[in-house]
Amino acid sequence: KWNKKGDPLRAVGVIKDIDCRKSIEFEMDKQRAFFEQLFEGSPAGIALLDNKERVIRINKSFQEMFEYRQRDVEGRYIKELIVPDEKRKEGNKLTIEASKGKTVVLETTRKASSGRLLNVIIFGYPVTIKDEILGVFAVYQDITARKKEEDEIKYLSFHDQLTGLYNRRYFENELERLNKSRQLPVGIIVADLDYLKYVNDDFGHKRGDKYIKDAAQAVKEVIREGDIAARIGGDEFAIILPGVDKNTLEDITERIERRYQQLGESSNDLYHISMGYELKEKAVEQLEDIFTIADRDMYINKENYKAAHFDKSRNNDEKYKDNKIY
């Protein structure tokens, strides 16, 4: 209170205990600091979404991973930003799960701003207060490098390293699978290189590898999409041909043999591959038996060719010494 001259006469002060409020503010600041450091420092990409899946905020890792800046994404729907068109149905399912307050974990693909696809694991955590869903934390872990390594390991486990064809393990798995299926007819071709032992002995395995790779190349060029070609031994190949008829089976066999010879001629070498084939036309027949018949047919053709050409060319023909005929 003041007098007429403006001099203070008395003062009244009110002291309020705000320890509780300050303590709460401190705890909130601490929690905010924890959140900020976790959010911004996380190596995983994190997007904070509202309950309609619109972006509220993204962290630094998300920006680097998906090539977006905060101002580019704020208020936009996450599915419009990083969900590939072919994954929209999957994305909608995740939305439904999250809207029910469920935690979501999924391994899938997402796309960056440039269109580059990434393999990711998504963790979706709903943000709730008193059972009301306020939004979602979407956490993205980039597993592209890991998936690439897994794919390489898977590829090597089922492919021959020298030729790129399937290996014996994969061939036998497919033989068993197709044997149990109702798909008929199924053809099998078995092939074996001639002269390879002598090429390896006289000119080294590097030259022999070229014989093998050229044989694989001939097979790749001739077989149809869906046929299964494998290197099942050192110089032996086998092909499973689903849905093939007898005439086509014979034609493919002849074309492989002819193409292999052409590849040899281009390098002034004489290539020859002995082949046999058989067709499964009845469900009661076993593909293993069909393979055995084709294999036996191949060996008969191999012995006939050897008797007619091989011994003469190796023992008597001087061209062998000139590296023309092997």
PDB file of N, CA, C and O in Angstrom, residues 1 75-76 120 123 179 276:
ATOM      1  N   LYS A   1       0.842  -1.183   0.000  1.00  0.00           N
ATOM      2  CA  LYS A   1       0.000   0.000   0.000  1.00  0.00           C
ATOM      3  C   LYS A   1       0.881   1.237   0.000  1.00  0.00           C
ATOM      4  O   LYS A   1       1.926   1.242   0.641  1.00  0.00           O
ATOM      5  N   GLY A  75       3.635 -33.967 -41.386  1.00  0.00           N
ATOM      6  CA  GLY A  75       2.223 -33.906 -41.740  1.00  0.00           C
ATOM      7  C   GLY A  75       1.818 -34.833 -42.872  1.00  0.00           C
ATOM      8  O   GLY A  75       0.628 -34.948 -43.178  1.00  0.00           O
ATOM      9  N   ARG A  76       2.779 -35.518 -43.475  1.00  0.00           N
ATOM     10  CA  ARG A  76       2.458 -36.428 -44.582  1.00  0.00           C
ATOM     11  C   ARG A  76       2.270 -37.852 -44.069  1.00  0.00           C
ATOM     12  O   ARG A  76       2.814 -38.246 -43.033  1.00  0.00           O
ATOM     13  N   VAL A 120      14.229 -54.038 -44.476  1.00  0.00           N
ATOM     14  CA  VAL A 120      14.152 -53.503 -43.121  1.00  0.00           C
ATOM     15  C   VAL A 120      13.379 -54.439 -42.204  1.00  0.00           C
ATOM     16  O   VAL A 120      12.580 -55.255 -42.650  1.00  0.00           O
ATOM     17  N   PHE A 123       9.574 -52.169 -36.338  1.00  0.00           N
ATOM     18  CA  PHE A 123       8.988 -52.336 -35.006  1.00  0.00           C
ATOM     19  C   PHE A 123       7.998 -51.195 -34.816  1.00  0.00           C
ATOM     20  O   PHE A 123       8.382 -50.017 -34.882  1.00  0.00           O
ATOM     21  N   ASN A 179       8.668 -85.230 -58.169  1.00  0.00           N
ATOM     22  CA  ASN A 179       8.204 -86.613 -58.141  1.00  0.00           C
ATOM     23  C   ASN A 179       6.902 -86.742 -57.352  1.00  0.00           C
ATOM     24  O   ASN A 179       6.059 -87.584 -57.664  1.00  0.00           O
ATOM     25  N   GLY A 276      21.919 -88.301 -72.751  1.00  0.00           N
ATOM     26  CA  GLY A 276      20.820 -89.253 -72.726  1.00  0.00           C
ATOM     27  C   GLY A 276      19.601 -88.593 -72.121  1.00  0.00           C
ATOM     28  O   GLY A 276      19.724 -87.637 -71.354  1.00  0.00           O
TER      29      GLY A 276
END
